[in-house]
Coordinates of C-alpha atoms and ligand atoms in Angstrom, one line a residue:
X1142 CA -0.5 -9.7 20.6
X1143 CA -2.4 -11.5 23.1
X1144 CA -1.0 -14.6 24.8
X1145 CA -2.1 -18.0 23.3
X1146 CA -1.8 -21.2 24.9
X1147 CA -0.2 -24.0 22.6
X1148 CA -3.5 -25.8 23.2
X1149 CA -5.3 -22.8 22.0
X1150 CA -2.7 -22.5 19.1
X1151 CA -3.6 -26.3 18.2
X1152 CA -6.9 -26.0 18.4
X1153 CA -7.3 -22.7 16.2
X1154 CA -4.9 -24.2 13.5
X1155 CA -5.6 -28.2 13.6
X1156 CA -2.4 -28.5 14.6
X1157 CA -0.7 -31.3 16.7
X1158 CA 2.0 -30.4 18.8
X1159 CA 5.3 -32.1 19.6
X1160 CA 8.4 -31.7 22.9
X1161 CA 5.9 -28.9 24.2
X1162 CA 3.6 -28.7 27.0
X1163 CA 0.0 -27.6 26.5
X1164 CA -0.2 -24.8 28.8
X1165 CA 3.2 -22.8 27.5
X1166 CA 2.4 -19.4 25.7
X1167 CA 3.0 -18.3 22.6
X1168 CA 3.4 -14.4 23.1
X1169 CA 4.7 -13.3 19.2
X1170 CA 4.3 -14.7 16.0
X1171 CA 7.7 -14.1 13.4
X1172 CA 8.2 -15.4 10.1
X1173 CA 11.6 -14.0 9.5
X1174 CA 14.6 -16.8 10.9
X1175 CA 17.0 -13.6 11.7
X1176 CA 14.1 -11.7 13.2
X1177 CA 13.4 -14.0 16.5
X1178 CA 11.8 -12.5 19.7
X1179 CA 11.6 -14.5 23.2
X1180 CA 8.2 -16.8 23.2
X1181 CA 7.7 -16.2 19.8
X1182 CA 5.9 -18.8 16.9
X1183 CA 7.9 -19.6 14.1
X1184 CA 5.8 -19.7 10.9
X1185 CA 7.8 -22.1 9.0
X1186 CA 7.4 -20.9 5.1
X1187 CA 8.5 -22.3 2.3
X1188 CA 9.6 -19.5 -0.5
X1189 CA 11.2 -19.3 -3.7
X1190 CA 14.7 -19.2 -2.1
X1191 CA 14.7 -20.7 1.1
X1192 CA 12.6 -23.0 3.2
X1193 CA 11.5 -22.0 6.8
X1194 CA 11.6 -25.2 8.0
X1195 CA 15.6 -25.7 7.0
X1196 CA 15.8 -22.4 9.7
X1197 CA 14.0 -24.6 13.0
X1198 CA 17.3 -25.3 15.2
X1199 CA 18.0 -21.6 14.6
X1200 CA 15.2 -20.1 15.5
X1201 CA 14.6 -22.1 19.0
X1202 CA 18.2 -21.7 19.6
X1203 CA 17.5 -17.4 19.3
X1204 CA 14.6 -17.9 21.4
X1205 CA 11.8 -19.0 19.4
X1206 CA 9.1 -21.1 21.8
X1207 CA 8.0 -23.4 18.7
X1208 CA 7.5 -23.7 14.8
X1209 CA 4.6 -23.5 13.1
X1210 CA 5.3 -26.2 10.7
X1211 CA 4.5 -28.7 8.0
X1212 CA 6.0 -31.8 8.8
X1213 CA 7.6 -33.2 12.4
X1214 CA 10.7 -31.6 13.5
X1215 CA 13.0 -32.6 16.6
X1216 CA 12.3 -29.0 17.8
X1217 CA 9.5 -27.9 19.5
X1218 CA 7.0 -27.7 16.8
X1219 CA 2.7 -27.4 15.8
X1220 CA 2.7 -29.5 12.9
X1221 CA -0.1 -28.0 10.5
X1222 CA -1.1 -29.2 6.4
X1223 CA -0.3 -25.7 5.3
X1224 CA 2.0 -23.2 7.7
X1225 CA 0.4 -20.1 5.9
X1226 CA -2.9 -21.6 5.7
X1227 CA -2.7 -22.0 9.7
X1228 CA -1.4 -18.8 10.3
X1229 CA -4.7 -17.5 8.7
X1230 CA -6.5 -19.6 10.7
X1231 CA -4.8 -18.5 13.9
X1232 CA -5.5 -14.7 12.9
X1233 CA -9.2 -15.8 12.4
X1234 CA -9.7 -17.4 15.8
X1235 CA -8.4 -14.5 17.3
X1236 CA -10.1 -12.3 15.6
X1237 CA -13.5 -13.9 16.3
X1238 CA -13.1 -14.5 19.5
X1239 CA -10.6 -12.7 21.3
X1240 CA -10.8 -9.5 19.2
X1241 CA -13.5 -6.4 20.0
X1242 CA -12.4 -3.9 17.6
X1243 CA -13.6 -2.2 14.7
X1244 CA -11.8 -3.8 11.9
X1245 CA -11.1 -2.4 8.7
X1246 CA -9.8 -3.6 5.0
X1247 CA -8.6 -1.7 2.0
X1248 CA -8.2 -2.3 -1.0
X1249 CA -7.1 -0.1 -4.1
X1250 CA -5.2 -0.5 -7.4
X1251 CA -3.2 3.1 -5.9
X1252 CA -3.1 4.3 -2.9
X1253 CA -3.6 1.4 -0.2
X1254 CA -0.7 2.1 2.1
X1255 CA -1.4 5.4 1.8
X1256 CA -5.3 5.7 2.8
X1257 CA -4.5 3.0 5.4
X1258 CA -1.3 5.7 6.7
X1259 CA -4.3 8.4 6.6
X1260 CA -6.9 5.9 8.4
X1261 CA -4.7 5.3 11.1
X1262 CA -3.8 8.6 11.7
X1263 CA -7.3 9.7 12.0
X1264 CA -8.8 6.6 14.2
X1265 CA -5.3 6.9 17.1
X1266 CA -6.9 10.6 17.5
X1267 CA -9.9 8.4 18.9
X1268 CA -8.6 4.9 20.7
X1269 CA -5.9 2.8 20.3
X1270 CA -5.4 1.2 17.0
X1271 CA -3.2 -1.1 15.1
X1272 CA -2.4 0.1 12.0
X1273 CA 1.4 -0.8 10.9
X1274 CA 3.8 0.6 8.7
X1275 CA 3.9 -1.1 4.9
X1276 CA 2.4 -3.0 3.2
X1277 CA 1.5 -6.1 5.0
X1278 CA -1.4 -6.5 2.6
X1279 CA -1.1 -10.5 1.5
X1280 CA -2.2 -14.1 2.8
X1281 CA 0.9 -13.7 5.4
X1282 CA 0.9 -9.8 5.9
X1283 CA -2.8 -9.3 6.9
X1284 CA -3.0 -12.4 9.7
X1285 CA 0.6 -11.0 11.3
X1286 CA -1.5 -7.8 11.5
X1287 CA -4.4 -9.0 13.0
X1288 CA -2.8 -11.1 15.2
X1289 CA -0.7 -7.4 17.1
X1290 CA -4.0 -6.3 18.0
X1291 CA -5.2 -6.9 21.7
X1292 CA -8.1 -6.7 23.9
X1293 CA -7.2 -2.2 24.2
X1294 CA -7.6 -2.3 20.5
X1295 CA -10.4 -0.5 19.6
X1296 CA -9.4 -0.3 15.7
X1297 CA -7.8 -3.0 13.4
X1298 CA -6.9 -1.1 9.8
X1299 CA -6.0 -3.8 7.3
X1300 CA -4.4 -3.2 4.0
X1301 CA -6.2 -5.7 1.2
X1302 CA -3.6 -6.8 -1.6
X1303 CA -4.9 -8.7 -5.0
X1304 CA -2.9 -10.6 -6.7
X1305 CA -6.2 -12.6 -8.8
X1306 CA -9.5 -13.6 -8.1
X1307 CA -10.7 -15.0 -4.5
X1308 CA -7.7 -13.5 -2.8
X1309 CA -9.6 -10.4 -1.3
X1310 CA -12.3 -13.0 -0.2
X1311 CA -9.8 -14.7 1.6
X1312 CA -8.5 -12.3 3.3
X1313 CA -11.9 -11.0 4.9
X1314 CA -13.0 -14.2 5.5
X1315 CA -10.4 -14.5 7.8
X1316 CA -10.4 -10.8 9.1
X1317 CA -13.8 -10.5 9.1
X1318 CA -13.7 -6.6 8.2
X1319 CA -17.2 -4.2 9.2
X1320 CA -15.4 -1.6 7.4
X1321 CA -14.2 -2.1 3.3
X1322 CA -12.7 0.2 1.6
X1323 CA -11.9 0.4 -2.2
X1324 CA -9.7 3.6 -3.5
X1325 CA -9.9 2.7 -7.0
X1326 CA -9.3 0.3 -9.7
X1327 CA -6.6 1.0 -12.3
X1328 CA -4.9 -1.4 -14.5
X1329 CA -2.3 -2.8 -12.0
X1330 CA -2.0 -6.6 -12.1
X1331 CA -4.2 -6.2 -15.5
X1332 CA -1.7 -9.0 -16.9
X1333 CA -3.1 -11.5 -14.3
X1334 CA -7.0 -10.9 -14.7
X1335 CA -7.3 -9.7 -17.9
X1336 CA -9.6 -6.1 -18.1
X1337 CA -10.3 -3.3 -15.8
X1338 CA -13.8 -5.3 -14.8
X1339 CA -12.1 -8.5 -13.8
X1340 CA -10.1 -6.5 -11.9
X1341 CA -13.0 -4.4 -10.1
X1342 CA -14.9 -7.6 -9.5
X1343 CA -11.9 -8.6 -7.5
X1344 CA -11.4 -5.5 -5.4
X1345 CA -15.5 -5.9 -4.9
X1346 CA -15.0 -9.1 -2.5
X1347 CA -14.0 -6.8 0.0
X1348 CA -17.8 -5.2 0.4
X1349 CA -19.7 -8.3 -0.4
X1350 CA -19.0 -10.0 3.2
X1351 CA -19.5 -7.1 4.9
X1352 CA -22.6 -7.4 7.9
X1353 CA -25.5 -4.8 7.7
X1354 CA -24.3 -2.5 10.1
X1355 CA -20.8 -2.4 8.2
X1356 CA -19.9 0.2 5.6
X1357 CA -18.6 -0.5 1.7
X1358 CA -16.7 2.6 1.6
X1359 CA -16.6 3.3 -2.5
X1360 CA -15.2 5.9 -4.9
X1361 CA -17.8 7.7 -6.0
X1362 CA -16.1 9.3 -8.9
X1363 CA -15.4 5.4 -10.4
X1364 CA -17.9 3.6 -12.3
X1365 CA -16.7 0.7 -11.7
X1366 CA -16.1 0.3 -8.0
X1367 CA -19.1 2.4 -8.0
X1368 CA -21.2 -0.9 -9.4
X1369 CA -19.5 -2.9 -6.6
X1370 CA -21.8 -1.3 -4.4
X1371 CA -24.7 -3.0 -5.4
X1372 CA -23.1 -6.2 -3.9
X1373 CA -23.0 -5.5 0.0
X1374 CA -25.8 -5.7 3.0
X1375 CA -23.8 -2.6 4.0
X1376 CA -24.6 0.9 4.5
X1377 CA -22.9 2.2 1.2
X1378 CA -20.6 5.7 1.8
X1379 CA -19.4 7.2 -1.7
X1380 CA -16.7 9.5 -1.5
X1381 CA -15.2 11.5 -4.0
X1382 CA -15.8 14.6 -6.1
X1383 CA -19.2 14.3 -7.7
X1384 CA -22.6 16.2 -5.6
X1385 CA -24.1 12.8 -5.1
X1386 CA -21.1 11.3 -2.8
X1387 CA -21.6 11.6 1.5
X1388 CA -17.9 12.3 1.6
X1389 CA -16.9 15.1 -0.9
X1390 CA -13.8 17.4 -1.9
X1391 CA -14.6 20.7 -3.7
X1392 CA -12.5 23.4 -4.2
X1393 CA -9.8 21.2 -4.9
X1394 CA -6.1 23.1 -5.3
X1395 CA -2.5 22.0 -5.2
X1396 CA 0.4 24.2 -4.0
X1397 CA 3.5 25.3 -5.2
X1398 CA 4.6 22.2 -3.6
X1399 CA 1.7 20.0 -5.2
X1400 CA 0.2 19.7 -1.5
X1401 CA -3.1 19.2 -2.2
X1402 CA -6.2 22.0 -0.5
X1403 CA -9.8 21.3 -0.7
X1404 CA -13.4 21.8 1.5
X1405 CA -14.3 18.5 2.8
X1406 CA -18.3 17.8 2.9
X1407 CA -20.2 15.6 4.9
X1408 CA -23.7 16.5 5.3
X1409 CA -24.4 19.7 5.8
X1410 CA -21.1 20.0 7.7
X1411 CA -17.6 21.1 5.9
X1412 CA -14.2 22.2 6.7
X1413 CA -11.4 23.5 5.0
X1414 CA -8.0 20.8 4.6
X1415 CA -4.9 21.4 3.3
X1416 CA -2.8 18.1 3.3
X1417 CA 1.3 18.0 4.4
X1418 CA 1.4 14.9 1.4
X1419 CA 2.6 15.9 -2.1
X1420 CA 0.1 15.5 -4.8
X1421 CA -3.4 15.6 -5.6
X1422 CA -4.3 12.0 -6.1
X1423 CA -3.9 12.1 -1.8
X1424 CA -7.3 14.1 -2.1
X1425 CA -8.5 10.4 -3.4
X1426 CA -6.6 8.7 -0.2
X1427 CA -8.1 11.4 2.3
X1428 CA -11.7 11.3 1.2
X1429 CA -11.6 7.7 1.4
X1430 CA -9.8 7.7 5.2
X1431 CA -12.2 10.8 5.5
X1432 CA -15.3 8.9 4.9
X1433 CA -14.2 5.8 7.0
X1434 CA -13.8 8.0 10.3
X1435 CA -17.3 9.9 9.4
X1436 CA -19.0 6.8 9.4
X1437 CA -17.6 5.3 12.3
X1438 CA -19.0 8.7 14.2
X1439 CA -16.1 10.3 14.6
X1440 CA -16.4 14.5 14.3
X1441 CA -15.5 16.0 11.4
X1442 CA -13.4 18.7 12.9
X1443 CA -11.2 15.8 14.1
X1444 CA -10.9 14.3 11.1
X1445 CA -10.2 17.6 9.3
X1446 CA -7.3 18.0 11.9
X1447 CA -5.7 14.7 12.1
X1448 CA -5.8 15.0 7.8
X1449 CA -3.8 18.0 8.3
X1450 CA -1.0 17.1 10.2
X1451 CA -0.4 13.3 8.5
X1452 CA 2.6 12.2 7.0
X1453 CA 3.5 9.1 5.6
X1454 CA 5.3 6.5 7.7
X1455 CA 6.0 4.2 4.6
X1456 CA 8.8 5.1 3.0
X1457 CA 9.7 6.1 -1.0
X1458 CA 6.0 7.3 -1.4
X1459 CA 6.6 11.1 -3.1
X1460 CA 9.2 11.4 -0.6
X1461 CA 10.3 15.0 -1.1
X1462 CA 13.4 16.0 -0.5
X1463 CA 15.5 19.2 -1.3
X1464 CA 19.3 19.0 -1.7
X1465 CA 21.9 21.6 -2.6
X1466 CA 21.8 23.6 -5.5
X1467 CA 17.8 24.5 -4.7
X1468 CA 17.3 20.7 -6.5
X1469 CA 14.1 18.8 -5.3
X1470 CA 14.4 15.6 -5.8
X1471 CA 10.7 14.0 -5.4
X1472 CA 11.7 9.9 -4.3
X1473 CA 8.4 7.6 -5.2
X1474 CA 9.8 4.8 -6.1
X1475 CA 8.2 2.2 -3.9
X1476 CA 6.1 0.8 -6.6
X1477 CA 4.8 2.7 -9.8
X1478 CA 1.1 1.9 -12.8
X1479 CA -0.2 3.9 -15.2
X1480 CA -2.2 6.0 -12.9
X1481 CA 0.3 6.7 -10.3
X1482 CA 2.9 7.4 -12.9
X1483 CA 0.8 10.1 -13.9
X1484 CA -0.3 10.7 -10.5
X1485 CA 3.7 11.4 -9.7
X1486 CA 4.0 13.0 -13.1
X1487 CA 1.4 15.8 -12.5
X1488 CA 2.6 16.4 -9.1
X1489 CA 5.9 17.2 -10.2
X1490 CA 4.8 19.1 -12.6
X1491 CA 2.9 21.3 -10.7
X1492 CA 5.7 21.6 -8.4
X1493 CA 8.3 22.6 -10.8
X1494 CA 6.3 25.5 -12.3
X1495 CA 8.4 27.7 -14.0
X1496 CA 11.7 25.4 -13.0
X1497 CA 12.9 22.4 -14.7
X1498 CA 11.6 19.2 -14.5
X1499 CA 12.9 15.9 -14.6
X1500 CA 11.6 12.7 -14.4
X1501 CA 13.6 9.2 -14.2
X1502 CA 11.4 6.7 -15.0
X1503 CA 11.8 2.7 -15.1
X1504 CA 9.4 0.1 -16.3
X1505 CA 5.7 -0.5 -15.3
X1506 CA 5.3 -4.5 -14.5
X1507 CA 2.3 -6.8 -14.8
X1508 CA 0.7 -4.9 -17.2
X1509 CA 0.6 -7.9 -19.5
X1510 CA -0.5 -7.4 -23.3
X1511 CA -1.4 -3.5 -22.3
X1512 CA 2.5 -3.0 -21.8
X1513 CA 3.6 -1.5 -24.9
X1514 CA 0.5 1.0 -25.4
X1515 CA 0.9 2.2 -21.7
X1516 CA 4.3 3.0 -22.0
X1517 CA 3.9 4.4 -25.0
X1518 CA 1.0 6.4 -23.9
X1519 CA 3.4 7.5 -20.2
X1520 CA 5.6 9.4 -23.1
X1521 CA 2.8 11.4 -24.2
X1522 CA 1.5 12.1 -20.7
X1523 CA 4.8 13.6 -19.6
X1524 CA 5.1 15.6 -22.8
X1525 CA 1.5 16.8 -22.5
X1526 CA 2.5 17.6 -18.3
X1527 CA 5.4 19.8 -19.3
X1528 CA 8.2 17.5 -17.7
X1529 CA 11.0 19.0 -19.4
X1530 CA 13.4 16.3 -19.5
X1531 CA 12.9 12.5 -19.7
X1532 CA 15.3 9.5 -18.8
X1533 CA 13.5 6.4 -20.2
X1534 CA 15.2 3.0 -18.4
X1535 CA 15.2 -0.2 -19.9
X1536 CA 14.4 -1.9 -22.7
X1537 CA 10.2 -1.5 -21.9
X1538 CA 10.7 2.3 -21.6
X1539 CA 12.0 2.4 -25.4
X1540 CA 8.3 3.0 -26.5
X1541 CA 7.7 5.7 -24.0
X1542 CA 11.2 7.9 -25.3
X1543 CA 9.9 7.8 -28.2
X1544 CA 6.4 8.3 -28.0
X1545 CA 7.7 11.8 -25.7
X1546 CA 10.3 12.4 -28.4
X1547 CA 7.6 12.7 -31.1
X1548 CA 6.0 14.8 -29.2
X1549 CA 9.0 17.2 -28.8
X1550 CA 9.7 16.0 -25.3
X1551 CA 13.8 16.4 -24.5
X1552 CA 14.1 12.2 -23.9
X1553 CA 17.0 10.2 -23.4
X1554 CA 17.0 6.0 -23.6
X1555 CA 19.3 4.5 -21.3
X1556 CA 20.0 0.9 -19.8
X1557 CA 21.1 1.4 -16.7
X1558 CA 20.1 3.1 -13.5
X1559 CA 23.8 4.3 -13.2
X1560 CA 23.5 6.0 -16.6
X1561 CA 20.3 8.0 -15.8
X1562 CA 22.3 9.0 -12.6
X1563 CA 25.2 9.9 -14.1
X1564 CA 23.2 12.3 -16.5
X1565 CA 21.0 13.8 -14.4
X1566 CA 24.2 14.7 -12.4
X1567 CA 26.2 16.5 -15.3
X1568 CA 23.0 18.4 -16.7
X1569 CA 21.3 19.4 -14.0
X1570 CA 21.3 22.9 -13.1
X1571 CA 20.5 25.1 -9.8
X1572 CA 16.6 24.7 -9.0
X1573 CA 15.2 21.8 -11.0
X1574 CA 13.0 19.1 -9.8
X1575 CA 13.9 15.6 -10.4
X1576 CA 10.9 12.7 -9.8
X1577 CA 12.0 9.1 -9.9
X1578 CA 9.5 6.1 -10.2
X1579 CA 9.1 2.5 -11.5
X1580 CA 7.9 -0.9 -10.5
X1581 CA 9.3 -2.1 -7.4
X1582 CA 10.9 -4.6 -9.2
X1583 CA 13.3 -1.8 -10.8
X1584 CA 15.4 -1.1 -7.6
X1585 CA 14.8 2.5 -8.5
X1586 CA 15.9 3.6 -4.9
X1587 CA 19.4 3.1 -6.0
X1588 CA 18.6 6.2 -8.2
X1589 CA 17.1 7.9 -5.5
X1590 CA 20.3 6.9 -3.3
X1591 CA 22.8 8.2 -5.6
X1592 CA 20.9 11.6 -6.2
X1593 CA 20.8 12.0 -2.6
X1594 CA 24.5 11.3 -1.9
X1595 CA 25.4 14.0 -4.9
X1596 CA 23.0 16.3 -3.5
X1597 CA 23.1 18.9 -6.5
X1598 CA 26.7 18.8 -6.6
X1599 CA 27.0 20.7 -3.3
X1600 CA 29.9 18.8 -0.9
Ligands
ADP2646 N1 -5.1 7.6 -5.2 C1 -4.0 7.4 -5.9 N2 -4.0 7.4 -7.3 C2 -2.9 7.3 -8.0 N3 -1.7 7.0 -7.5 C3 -1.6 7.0 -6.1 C4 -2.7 7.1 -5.3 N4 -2.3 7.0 -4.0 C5 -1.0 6.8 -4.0 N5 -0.6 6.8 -5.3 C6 0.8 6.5 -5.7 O1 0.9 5.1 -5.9 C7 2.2 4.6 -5.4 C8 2.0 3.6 -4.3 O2 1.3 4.2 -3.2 P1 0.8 3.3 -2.0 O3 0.1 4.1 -1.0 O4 2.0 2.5 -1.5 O5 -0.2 2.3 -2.7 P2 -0.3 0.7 -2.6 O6 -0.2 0.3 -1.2 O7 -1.7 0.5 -3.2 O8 0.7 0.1 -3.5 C9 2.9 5.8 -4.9 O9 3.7 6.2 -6.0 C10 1.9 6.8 -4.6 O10 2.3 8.2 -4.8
MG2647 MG1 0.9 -1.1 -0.2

């Protein structure tokens, strides 16, 4: 972060400061009371559970320089209307003035921490850039990020959350992004807007305050972020499959360990890429970091080698992992939707060929009136995939066991993860391949947990 004065800190934010002297810097911004560092900002937040400002003596006692807060405290303090509101504003002074670099957002219904993992990757091969681990994607996440950048920075890759309409537009107003991105649009958060369109029209804010010399980086293969193209100044960049996009896959494979093969295109320049991830909706994530770096001038041959060696830093994303017995146990359960479900579904599939597979599933959330016909329609997906045995969690999972029972799918219904667990440890034999996913909400690492502690029964 770059040093701020608290005048400059009052200034950005409106903010009036008390027991501090103008010219002290701030040098870190926290918002976490047990996460302190020496010089740092307090952001005072009030949450469901617990109120920052309750947390002030603490915090300057660990070494805090001041909080960022909403009322007058006898600690050093910047007394702001709105703690978050300021922190945004903070992030936005910085950004305009003290900032150079190249920033970019993301958005996506799949895949955002991903692409941004894969954008990052690509861009450090060409200066320094700030690009952190997780999410970081909301009205908190995206001004923490902005505000870790300095004047070496030359790239700024932001991750673009929606939670409902105006939030995207938001968020670039105070990042000011030359660069958006969107993956997709899938029926995640369908309960809070309504349709697939609301929810494209949403993800679209990110290209329509984007300058002239920006890029709206678009899926090409989408319809509908396909039509948000129409509303930028920017120089629109399709990726995806079809022979009209600038950035294109073809000769797209998947290995025995669903890592994903393809020829990336870019005029009349193309290269072969084979990906380290697990799964072919990661062809979506790399054409769309792909097209980014292309159109920020960077060679394709760099591109095509920084695709090749990236992981992923953010963990339970088709984490694979073997354990004893020859079991792979495939871990994605940071978060799961209808279209990564049977993103994770396919990919194990294709993984298991010709050994068993297994999926532990839990619930889908926010999918609002859609809920019942999208799990039922998960059961026929996994029958239809050739996942061989099913573990259906919770009461929401009751329509996808039987939807994949009538269609002759081995299911089980269970209520708790600790059930799934314990079957999954009695039946399963030497070589399967066990895939574990639901909502974040679910906990489903615990799963994950316990399946790696047993590790296929081997001591
Ligand atoms: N392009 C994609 N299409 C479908 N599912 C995807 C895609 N990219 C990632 N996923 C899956 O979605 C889940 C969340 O991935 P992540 O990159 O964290 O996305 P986000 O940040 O949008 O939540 C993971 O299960 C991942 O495997
Ligand atoms: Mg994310």
């Amino acid at each position: 972060m770059i040093a701020l004065t608290v005048s400059q800190v009052c200034e950005a934010t409106s903010g009036v400061a008390h027991h501090l002297v103008a010219t002290e810097l701030v040098t870190d911004v926290r918002i976490d009371s047990r996460d302190i560092s020496e010089g740092c900002l307090f952001v005072a937040i009030k949450g469901e559970h617990a109120d920052g400002h309750d947390f002030a003596a603490d915090v300057i006692a660990a070494g805090a320089m001041a909080v960022l807060s909403a009322r007058e405290l006898d600690q050093p303090c910047i007394v702001v209307d709105d703690p978050v509101l300021a922190l945004g504003r903070l992030a936005h002074w910085v950004r305009t003035r003290l900032l150079t670099c190249t920033v970019i957002g993301v958005t996506g219904s799949s895949g955002k921490t991903s692409t941004k993992e894969l954008i990052g990757g690509i861009l450090s091969a060409d200066g320094p850039t700030v690009c952190p681990q997780g999410s970081l994607n909301t009205e908190v996440g995206v001004p923490l990020t902005i505000l870790q950048a300095d004047a070496s920075t030359k790239y700024l890759v932001l991750e673009m959350g929606m939670r409902g309409a105006g939030q995207i537009r938001y968020l670039t107003e105070i990042a000011e992004p030359s660069v958006g991105v969107i993956i997709n649009v899938g029926t995640a958060h369908v309960e809070l807007l309504g349709s697939r369109e609301a929810i494209a029209r949403a993800k679209g804010e990110i290209v329509e305050g984007l300058p002239g010399h920006g890029f709206a980086i678009v899926n090409g293969d989408d319809p509908l972020v396909l039509a948000k193209a129409d509303n930028t100044k920017a120089n629109v960049i399709r990726f995806g499959r079809g022979v009209e996009c600038e950035v294109r896959a073809t000769d797209v494979r998947v290995d025995s360990a669903a890592r994903p093969s393809f020829t990336l295109h870019h005029g009349e320049a193309s290269v072969a890429v084979t990906l380290k991830v697990h799964g072919e909706h990661f062809v979506e994530n790399a054409l769309a970091a792909a097209a980014v770096a292309l159109s920020l001038g960077i060679n394709i041959d760099v591109v095509a080698a920084e695709l090749r060696i990236a992981g992923l830093d953010s963990k339970w994303r088709m984490e694979v992992r073997e354990l004893g017995n020859h079991i792979t146990l495939i871990n994605d359960c940071y978060n799961a939707n209808p279209e990564s479900m049977r993103a994770a579904l396919a990919a194990t599939a294709s993984m298991a060929a010709g050994r068993r597979s297994w999926a532990i599933l839990g619930e889908m959330r926010e999918l609002g009136e859609s809920s019942h016909i999208e799990h039922e329609s998960l059961g026929r997906a996994a029958a239809q995939m050739g996942i061989d045995r099913l573990i259906c969690i919770g009461d929401a999972l009751t329509a996808t066991h039987e939807a994949a029972l009538a269609a002759g799918l081995k299911s089980v219904a269970v209520t708790s993860i600790d059930e799934a667990v314990s079957i999954v440890t009695t039946e399963a034999i030497t070589g399967d391949v066990i895939v574990v996913k639901a909502s974040r909400g679910i906990a489903l690492e615990r799963a994950a947990d316990a399946l790696s502690a047993w590790n296929g029964g081997v001591a």
